[in-house]
PDB file of C-alpha atoms and ligand atoms in Angstrom:
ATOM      1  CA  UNK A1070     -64.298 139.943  68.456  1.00 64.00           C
ATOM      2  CA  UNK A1071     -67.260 142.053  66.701  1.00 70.00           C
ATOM      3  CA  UNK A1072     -67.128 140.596  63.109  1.00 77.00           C
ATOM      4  CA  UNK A1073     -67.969 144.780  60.978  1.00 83.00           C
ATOM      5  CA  UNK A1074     -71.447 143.915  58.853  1.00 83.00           C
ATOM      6  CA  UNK A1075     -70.090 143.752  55.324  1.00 86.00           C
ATOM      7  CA  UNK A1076     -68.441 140.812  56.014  1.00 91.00           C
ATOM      8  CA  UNK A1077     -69.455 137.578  55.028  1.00 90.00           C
ATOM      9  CA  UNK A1078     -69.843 135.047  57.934  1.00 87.00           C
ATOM     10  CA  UNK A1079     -68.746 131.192  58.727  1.00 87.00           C
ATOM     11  CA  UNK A1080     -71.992 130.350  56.620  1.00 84.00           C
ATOM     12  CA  UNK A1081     -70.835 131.488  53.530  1.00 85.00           C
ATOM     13  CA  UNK A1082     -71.458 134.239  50.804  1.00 85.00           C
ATOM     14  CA  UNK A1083     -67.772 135.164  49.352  1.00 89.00           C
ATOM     15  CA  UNK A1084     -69.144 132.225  46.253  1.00 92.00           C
ATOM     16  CA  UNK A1085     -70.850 135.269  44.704  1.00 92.00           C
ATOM     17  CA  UNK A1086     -69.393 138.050  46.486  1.00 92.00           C
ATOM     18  CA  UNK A1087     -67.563 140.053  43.901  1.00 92.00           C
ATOM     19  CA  UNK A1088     -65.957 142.928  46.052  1.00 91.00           C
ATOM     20  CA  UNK A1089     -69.330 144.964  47.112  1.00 92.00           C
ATOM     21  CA  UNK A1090     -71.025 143.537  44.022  1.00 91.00           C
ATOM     22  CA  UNK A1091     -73.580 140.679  44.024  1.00 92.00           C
ATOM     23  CA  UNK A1092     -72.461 138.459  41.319  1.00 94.00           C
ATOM     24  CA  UNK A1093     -74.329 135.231  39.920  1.00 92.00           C
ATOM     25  CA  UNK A1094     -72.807 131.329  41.262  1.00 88.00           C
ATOM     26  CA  UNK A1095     -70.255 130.803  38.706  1.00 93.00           C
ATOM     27  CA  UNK A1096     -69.346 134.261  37.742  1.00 95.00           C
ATOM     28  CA  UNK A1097     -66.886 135.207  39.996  1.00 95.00           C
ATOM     29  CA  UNK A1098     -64.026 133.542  38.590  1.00 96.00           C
ATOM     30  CA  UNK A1099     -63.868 135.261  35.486  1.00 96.00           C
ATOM     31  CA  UNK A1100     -63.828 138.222  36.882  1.00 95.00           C
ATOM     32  CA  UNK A1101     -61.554 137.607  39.034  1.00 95.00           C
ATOM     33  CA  UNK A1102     -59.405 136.209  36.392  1.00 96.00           C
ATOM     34  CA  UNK A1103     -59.948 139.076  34.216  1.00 95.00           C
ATOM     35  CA  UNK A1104     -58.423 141.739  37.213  1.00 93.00           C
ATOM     36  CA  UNK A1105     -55.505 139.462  37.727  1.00 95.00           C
ATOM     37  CA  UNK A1106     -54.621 139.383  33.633  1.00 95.00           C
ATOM     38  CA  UNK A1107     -55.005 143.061  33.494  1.00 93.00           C
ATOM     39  CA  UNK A1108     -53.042 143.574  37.154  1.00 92.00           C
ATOM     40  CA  UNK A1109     -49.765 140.749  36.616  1.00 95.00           C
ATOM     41  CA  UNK A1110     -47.297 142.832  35.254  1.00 93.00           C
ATOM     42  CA  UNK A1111     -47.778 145.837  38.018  1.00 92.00           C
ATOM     43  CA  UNK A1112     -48.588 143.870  40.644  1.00 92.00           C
ATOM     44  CA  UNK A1113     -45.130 143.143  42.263  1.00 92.00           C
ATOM     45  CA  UNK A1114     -44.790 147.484  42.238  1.00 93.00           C
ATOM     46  CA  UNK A1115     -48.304 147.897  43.243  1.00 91.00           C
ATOM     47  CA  UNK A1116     -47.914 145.433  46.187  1.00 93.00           C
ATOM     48  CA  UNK A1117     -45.088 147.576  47.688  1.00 94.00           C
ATOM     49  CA  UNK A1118     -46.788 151.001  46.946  1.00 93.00           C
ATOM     50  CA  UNK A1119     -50.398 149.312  48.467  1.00 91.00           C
ATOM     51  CA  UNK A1120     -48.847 148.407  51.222  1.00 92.00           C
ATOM     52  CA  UNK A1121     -46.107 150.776  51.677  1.00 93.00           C
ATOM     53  CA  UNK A1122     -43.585 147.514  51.900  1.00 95.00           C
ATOM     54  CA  UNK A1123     -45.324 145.924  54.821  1.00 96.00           C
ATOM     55  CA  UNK A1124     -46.913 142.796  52.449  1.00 97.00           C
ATOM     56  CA  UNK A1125     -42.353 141.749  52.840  1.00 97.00           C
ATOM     57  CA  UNK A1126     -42.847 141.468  56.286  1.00 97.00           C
ATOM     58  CA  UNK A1127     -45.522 139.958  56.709  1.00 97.00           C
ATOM     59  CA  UNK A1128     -44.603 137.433  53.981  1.00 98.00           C
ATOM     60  CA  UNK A1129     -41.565 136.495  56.020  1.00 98.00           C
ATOM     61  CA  UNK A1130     -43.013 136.110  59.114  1.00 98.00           C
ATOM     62  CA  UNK A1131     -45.486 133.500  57.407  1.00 98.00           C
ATOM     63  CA  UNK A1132     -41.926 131.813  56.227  1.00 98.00           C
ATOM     64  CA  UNK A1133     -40.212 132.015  59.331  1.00 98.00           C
ATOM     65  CA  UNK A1134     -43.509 130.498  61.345  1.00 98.00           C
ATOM     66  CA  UNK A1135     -43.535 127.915  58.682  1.00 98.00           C
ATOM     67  CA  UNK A1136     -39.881 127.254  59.614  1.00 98.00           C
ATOM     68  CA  UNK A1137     -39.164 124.681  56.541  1.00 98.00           C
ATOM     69  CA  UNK A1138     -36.735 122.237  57.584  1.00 98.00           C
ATOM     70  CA  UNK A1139     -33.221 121.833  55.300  1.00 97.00           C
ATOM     71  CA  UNK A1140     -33.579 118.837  54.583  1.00 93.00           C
ATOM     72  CA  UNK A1141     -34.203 117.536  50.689  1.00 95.00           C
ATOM     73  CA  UNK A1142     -37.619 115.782  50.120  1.00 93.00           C
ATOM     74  CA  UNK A1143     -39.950 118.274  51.936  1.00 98.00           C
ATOM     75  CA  UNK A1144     -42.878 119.033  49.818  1.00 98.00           C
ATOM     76  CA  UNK A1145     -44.496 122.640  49.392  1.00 98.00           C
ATOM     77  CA  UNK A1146     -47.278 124.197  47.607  1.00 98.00           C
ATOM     78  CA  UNK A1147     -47.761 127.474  47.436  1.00 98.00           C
ATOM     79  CA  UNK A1148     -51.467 127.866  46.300  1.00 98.00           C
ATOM     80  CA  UNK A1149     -52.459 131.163  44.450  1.00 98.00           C
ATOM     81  CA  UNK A1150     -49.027 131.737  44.578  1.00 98.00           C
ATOM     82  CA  UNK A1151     -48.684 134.470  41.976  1.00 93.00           C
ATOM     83  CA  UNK A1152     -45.765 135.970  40.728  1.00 97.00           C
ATOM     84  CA  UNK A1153     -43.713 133.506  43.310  1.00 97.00           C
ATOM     85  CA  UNK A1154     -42.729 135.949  46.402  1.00 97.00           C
ATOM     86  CA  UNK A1155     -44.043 133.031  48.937  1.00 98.00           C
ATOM     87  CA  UNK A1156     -42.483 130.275  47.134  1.00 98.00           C
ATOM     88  CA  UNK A1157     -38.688 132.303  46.992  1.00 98.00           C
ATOM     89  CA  UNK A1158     -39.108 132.683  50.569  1.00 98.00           C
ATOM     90  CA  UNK A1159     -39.765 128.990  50.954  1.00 98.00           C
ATOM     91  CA  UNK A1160     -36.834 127.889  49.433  1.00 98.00           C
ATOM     92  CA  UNK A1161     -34.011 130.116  50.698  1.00 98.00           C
ATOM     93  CA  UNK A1162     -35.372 129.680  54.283  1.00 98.00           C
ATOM     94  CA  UNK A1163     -35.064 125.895  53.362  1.00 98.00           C
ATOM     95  CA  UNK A1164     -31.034 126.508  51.792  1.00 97.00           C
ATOM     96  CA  UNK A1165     -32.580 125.509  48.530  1.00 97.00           C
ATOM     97  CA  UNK A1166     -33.675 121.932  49.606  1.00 97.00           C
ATOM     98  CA  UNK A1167     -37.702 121.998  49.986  1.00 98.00           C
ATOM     99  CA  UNK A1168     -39.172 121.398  46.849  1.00 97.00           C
ATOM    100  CA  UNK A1169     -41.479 124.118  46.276  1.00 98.00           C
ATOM    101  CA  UNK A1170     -44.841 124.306  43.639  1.00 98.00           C
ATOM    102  CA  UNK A1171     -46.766 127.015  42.763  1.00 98.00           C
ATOM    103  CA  UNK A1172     -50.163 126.732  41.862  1.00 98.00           C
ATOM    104  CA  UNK A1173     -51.876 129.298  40.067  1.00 98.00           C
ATOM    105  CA  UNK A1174     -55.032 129.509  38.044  1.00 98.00           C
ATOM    106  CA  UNK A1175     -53.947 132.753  35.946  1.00 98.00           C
ATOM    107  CA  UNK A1176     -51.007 132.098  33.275  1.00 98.00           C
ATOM    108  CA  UNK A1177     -50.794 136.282  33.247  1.00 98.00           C
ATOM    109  CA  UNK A1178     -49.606 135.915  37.245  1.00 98.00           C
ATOM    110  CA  UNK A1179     -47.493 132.631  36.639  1.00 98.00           C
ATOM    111  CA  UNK A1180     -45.528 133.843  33.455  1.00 98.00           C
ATOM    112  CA  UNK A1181     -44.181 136.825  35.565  1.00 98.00           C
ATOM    113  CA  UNK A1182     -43.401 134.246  38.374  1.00 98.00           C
ATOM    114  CA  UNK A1183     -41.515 132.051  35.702  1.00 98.00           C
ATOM    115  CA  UNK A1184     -39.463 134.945  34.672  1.00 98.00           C
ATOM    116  CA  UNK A1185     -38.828 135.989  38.350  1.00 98.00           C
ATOM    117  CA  UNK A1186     -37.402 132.204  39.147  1.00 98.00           C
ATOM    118  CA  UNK A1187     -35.572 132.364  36.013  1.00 98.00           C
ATOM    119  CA  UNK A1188     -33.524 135.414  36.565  1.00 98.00           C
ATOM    120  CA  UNK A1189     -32.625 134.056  40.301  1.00 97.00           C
ATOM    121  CA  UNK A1190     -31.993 130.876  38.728  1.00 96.00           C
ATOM    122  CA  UNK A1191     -34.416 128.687  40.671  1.00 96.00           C
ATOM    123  CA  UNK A1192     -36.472 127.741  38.142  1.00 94.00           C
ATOM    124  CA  UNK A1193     -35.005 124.404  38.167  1.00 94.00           C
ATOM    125  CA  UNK A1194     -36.062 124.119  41.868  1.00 95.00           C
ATOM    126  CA  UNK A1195     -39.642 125.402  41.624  1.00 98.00           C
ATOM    127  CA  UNK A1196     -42.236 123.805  39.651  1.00 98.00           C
ATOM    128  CA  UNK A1197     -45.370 126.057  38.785  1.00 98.00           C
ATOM    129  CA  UNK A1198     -48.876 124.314  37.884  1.00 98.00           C
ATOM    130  CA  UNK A1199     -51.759 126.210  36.098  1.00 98.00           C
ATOM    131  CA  UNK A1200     -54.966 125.169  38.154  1.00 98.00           C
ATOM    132  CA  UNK A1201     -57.934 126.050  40.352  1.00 98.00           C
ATOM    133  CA  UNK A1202     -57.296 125.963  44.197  1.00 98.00           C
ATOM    134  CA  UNK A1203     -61.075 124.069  44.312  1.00 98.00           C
ATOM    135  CA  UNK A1204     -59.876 121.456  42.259  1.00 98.00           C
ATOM    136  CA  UNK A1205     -56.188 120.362  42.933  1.00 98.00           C
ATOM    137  CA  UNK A1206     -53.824 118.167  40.348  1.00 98.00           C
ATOM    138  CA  UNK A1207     -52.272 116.576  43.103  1.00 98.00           C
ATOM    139  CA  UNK A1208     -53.151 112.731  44.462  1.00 98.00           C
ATOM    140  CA  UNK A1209     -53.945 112.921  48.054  1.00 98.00           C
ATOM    141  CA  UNK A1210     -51.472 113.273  51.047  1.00 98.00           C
ATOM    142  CA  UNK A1211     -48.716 114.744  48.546  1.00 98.00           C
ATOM    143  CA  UNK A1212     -47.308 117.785  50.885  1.00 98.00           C
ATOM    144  CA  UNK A1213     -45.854 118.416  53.922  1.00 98.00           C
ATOM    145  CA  UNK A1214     -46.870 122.008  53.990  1.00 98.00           C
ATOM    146  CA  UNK A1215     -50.084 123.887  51.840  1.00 99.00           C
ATOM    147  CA  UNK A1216     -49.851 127.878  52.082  1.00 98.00           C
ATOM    148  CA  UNK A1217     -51.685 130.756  50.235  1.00 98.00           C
ATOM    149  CA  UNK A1218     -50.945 134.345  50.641  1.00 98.00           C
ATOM    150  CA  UNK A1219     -53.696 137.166  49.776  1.00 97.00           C
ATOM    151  CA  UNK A1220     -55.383 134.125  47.522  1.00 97.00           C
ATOM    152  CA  UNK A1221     -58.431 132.645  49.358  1.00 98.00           C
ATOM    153  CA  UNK A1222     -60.363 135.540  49.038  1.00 96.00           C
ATOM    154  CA  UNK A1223     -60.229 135.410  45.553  1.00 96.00           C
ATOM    155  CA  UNK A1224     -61.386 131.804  44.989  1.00 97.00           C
ATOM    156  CA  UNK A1225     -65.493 131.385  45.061  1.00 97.00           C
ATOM    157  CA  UNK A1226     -65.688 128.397  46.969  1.00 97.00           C
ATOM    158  CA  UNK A1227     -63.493 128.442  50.295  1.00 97.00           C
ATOM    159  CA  UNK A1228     -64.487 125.720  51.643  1.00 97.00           C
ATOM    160  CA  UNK A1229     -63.609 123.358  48.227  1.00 98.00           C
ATOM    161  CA  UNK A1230     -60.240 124.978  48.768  1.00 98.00           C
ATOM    162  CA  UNK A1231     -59.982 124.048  52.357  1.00 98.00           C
ATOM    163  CA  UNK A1232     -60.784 120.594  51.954  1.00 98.00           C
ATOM    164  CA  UNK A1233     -58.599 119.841  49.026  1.00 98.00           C
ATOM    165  CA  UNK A1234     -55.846 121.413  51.121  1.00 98.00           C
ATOM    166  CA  UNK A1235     -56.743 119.036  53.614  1.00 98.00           C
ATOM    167  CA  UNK A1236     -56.686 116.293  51.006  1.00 98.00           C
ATOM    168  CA  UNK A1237     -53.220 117.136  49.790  1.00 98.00           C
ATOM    169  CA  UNK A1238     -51.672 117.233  53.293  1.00 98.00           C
ATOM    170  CA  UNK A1239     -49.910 114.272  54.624  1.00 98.00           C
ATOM    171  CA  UNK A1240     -50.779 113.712  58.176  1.00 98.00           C
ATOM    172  CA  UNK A1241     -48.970 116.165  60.452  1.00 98.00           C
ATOM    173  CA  UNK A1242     -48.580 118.627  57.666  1.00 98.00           C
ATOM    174  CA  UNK A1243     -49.361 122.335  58.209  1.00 98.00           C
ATOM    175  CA  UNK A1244     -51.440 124.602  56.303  1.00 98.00           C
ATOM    176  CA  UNK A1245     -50.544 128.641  56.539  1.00 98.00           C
ATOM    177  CA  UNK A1246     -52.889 131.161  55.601  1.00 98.00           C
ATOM    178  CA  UNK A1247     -51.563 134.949  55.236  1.00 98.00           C
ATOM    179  CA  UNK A1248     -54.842 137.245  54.134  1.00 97.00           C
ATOM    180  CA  UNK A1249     -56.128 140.530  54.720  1.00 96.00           C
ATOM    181  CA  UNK A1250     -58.754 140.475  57.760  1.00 96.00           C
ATOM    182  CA  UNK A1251     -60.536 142.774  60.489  1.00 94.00           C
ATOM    183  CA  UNK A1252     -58.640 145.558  61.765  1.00 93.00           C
ATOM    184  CA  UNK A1253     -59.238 145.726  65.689  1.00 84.00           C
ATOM    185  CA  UNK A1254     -57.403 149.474  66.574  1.00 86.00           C
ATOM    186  CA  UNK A1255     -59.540 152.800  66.431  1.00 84.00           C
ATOM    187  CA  UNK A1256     -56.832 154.602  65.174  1.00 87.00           C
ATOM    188  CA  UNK A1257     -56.043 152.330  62.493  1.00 88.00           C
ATOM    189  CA  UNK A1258     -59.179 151.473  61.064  1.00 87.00           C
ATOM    190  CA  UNK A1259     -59.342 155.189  60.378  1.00 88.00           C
ATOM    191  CA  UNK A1260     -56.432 155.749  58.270  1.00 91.00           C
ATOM    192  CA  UNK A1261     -56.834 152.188  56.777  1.00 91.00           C
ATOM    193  CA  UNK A1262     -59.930 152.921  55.329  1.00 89.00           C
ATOM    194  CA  UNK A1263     -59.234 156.402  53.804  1.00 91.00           C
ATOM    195  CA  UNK A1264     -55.426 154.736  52.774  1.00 93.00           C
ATOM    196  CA  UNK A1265     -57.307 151.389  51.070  1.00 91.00           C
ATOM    197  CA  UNK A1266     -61.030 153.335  49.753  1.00 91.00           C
ATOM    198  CA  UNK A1267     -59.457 156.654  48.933  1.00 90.00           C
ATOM    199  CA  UNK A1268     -55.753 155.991  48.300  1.00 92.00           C
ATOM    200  CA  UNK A1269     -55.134 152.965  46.630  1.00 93.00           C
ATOM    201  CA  UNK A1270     -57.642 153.142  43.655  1.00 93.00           C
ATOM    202  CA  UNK A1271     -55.752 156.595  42.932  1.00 94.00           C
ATOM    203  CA  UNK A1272     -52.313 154.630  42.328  1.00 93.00           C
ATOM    204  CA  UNK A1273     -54.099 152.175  40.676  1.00 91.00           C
ATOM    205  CA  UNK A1274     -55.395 154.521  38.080  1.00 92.00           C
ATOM    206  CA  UNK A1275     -51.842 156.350  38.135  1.00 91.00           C
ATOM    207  CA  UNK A1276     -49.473 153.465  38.042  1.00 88.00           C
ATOM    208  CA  UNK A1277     -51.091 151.202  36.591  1.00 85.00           C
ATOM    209  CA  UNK A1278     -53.256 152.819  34.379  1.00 87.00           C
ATOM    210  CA  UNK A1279     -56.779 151.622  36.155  1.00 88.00           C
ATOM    211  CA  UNK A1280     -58.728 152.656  39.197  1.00 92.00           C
ATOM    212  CA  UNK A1281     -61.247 149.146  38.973  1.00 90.00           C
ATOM    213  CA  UNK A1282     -58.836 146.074  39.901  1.00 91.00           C
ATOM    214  CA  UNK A1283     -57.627 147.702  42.714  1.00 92.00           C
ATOM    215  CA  UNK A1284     -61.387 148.927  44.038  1.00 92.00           C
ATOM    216  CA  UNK A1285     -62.139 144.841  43.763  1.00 93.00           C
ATOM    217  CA  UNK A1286     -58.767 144.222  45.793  1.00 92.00           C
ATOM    218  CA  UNK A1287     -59.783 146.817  48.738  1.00 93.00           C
ATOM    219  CA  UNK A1288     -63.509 145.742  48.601  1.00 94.00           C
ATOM    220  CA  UNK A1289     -62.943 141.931  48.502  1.00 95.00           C
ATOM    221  CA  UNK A1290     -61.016 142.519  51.450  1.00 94.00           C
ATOM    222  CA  UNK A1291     -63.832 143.897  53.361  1.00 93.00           C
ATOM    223  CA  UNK A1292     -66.308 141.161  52.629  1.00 94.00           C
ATOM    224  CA  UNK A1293     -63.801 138.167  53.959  1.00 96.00           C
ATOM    225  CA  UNK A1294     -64.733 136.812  57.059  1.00 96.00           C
ATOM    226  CA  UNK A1295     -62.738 137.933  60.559  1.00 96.00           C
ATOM    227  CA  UNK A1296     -60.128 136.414  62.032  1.00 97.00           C
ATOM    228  CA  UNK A1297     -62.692 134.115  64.423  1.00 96.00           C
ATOM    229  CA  UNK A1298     -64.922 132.914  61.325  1.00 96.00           C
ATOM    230  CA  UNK A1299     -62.423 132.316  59.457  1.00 97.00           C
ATOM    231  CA  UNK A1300     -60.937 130.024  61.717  1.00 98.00           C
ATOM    232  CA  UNK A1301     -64.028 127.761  61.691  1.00 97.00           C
ATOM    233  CA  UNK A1302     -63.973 127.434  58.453  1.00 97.00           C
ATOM    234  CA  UNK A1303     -60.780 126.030  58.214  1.00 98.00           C
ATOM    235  CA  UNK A1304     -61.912 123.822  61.416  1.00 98.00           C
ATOM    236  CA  UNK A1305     -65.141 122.705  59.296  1.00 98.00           C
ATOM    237  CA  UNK A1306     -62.518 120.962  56.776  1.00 98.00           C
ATOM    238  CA  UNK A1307     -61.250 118.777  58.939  1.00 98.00           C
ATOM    239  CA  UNK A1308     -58.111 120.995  60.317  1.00 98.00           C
ATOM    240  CA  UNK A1309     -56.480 120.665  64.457  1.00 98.00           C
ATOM    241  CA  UNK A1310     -55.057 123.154  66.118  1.00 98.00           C
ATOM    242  CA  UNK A1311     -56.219 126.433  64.352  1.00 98.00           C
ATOM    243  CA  UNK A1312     -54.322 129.292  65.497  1.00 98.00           C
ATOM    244  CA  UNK A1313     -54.206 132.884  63.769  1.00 98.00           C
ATOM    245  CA  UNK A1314     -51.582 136.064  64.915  1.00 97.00           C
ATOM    246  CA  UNK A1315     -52.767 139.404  63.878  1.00 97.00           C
ATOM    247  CA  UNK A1316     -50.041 141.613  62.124  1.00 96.00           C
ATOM    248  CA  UNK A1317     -50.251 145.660  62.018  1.00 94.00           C
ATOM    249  CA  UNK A1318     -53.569 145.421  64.131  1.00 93.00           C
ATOM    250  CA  UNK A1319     -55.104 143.431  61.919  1.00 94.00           C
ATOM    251  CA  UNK A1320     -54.617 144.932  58.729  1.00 95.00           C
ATOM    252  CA  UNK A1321     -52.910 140.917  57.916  1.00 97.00           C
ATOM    253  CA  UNK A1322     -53.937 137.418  59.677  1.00 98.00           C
ATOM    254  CA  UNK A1323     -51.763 134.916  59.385  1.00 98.00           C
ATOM    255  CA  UNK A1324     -53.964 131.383  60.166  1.00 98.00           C
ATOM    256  CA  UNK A1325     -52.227 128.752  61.386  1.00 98.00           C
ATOM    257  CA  UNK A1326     -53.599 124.554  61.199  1.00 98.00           C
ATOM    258  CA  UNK A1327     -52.265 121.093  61.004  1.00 98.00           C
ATOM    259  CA  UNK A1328     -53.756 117.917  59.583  1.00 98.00           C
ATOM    260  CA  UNK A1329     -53.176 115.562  62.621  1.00 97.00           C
TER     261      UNK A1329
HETATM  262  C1  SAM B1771     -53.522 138.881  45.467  1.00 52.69           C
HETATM  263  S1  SAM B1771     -52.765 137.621  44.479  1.00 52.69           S
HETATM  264  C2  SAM B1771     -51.636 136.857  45.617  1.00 52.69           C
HETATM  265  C3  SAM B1771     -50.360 136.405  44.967  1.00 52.69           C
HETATM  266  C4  SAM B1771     -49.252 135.959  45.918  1.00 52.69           C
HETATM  267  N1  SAM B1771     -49.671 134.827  46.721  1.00 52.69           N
HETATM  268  C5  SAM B1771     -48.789 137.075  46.807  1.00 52.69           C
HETATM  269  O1  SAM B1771     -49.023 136.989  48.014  1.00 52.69           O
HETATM  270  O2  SAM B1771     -48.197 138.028  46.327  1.00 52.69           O
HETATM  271  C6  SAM B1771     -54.067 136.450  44.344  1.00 52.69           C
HETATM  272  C7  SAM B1771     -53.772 135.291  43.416  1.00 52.69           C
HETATM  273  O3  SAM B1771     -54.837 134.335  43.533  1.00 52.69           O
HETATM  274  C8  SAM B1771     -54.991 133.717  42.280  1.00 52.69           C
HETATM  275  N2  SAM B1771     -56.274 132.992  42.231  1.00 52.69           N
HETATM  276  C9  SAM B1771     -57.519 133.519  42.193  1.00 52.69           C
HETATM  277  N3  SAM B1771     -58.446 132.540  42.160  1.00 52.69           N
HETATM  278  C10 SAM B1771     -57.756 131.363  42.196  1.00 52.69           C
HETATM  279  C11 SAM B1771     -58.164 130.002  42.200  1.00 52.69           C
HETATM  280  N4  SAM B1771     -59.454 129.653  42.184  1.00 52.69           N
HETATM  281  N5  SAM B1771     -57.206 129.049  42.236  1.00 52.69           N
HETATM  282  C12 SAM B1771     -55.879 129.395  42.263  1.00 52.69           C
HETATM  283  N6  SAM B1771     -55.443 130.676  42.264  1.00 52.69           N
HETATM  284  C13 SAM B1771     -56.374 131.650  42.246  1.00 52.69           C
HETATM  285  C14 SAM B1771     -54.889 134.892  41.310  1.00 52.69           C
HETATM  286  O4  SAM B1771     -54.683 134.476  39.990  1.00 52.69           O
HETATM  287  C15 SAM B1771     -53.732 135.667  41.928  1.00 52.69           C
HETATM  288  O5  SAM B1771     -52.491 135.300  41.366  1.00 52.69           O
END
């Protein structure tokens, strides 16, 4: 598959990749931070108007490949887990037995998540953790399952990510991956790119009263690596059996790995 040239590669480059912008080692955090503070309380609405409802779908199809067993014990964590739609899925496709954690490194994100678990009263059941995805609070081989929706594209260093996944994991535990990637269909690339470049920054700026956060979302998107490079990536930290389905050709790539 022909990886499009704004993408970063296997080798690296999202560190200071700030949408199209060039951005120094170490900056890209904040800024990140910064559009996730100013997007939290829209970003539930914005998700369904972005993506015309299709981010539900694809979210439980990452669930339902996940297939969490009903059993009490099993450990989750939902990294960059956001205002919790992951982690909810988790735990009713589990019949309220997994115990579920969301980690998040912005309290703007994880105070709407708090409220959302509160008034479906599962906040007893999910426990959510302020931290960085590079640099996880957990001791190693804690979880029996690590996944992160529309997140690693947002954290400067993948590959820190991927390995502390990795370290988290007990042996034979999975790691899911649901993120935006390369769009493979003529048609669609067409009316994905007018939709994402001319389309979405417009709601932004309507809804939720600014055009820039949501030009970051659509251009980070385009400088994560394909489907294929992606995959070696997550087979660089250490992960077996790396699979990936495409969903609305492309548009979403859910990767699939196990620490064997
Ligand atoms: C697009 S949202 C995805 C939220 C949720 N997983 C979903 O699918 O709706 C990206 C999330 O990544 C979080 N994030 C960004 N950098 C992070 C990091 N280094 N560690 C943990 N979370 C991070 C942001 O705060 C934000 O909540």
């Amino acid at each position: 598959m022909k990886q499009s040239a704004e993408r970063t590669t296997a080798r690296g480059g999202m560190e200071t990749a700030y949408g199209y912008r060039e951005v120094a080692e170490g900056e890209k955090q904040g800024l990140v931070d910064e559009v996730f503070t100013r997007v939290a309380r829209r970003y539930d609405l914005m998700n369904d108007l972005m993506s015309g409802g299709l981010h539900r779908l694809w979210k439980d199809a990452m669930v339902t490949w996940l297939n969490p067993p009903r059993r009490p014990g099993w450990k989750a964590l939902d990294v960059a887990g956001g205002t919790g739609d992951i982690a909810f899925r988790i735990l009713d496709a589990s019949g309220g037995n997994a115990d579920v954690t969301v980690l998040d490194i912005n309290p703007s994100m994880l105070a709407v998540g708090r409220e959302r678990a509160a008034r479906r009263r599962v906040d007893d059941r999910i426990t959510f953790v302020e931290a960085n995805a590079e640099e996880l609070p957990f001791e190693d081989t804690t979880f029996d399952a690590y996944t992160i929706a529309f997140g690693i594209r947002n954290v400067p260093h993948i590959d820190q990510a991927l390995a502390e996944a990795w370290r988290v994991l007990r042996p034979g535990g999975r790691f899911l991956c649901l993120e935006f990637s390369e769009v493979d269909m003529p048609f669609v690339d067409r009316v994905y790119d007018a939709w994402s470049f001319g389309a979405i920054p417009r709601i932004g700026a309507v809804v939720a009263g600014s055009a820039e956060p949501y030009r970051y979302l659509v251009e980070s998107i385009r400088r994560f690596p394909n489907q294929e490079n992606f995959a070696a990536l997550i087979r660089r930290a250490g992960f077996d059996r790396v699979t990936w389905r495409n969903y609305s050709g492309g548009i979403a790539a859910l990767h699939s790995a196990w620490k064997l």
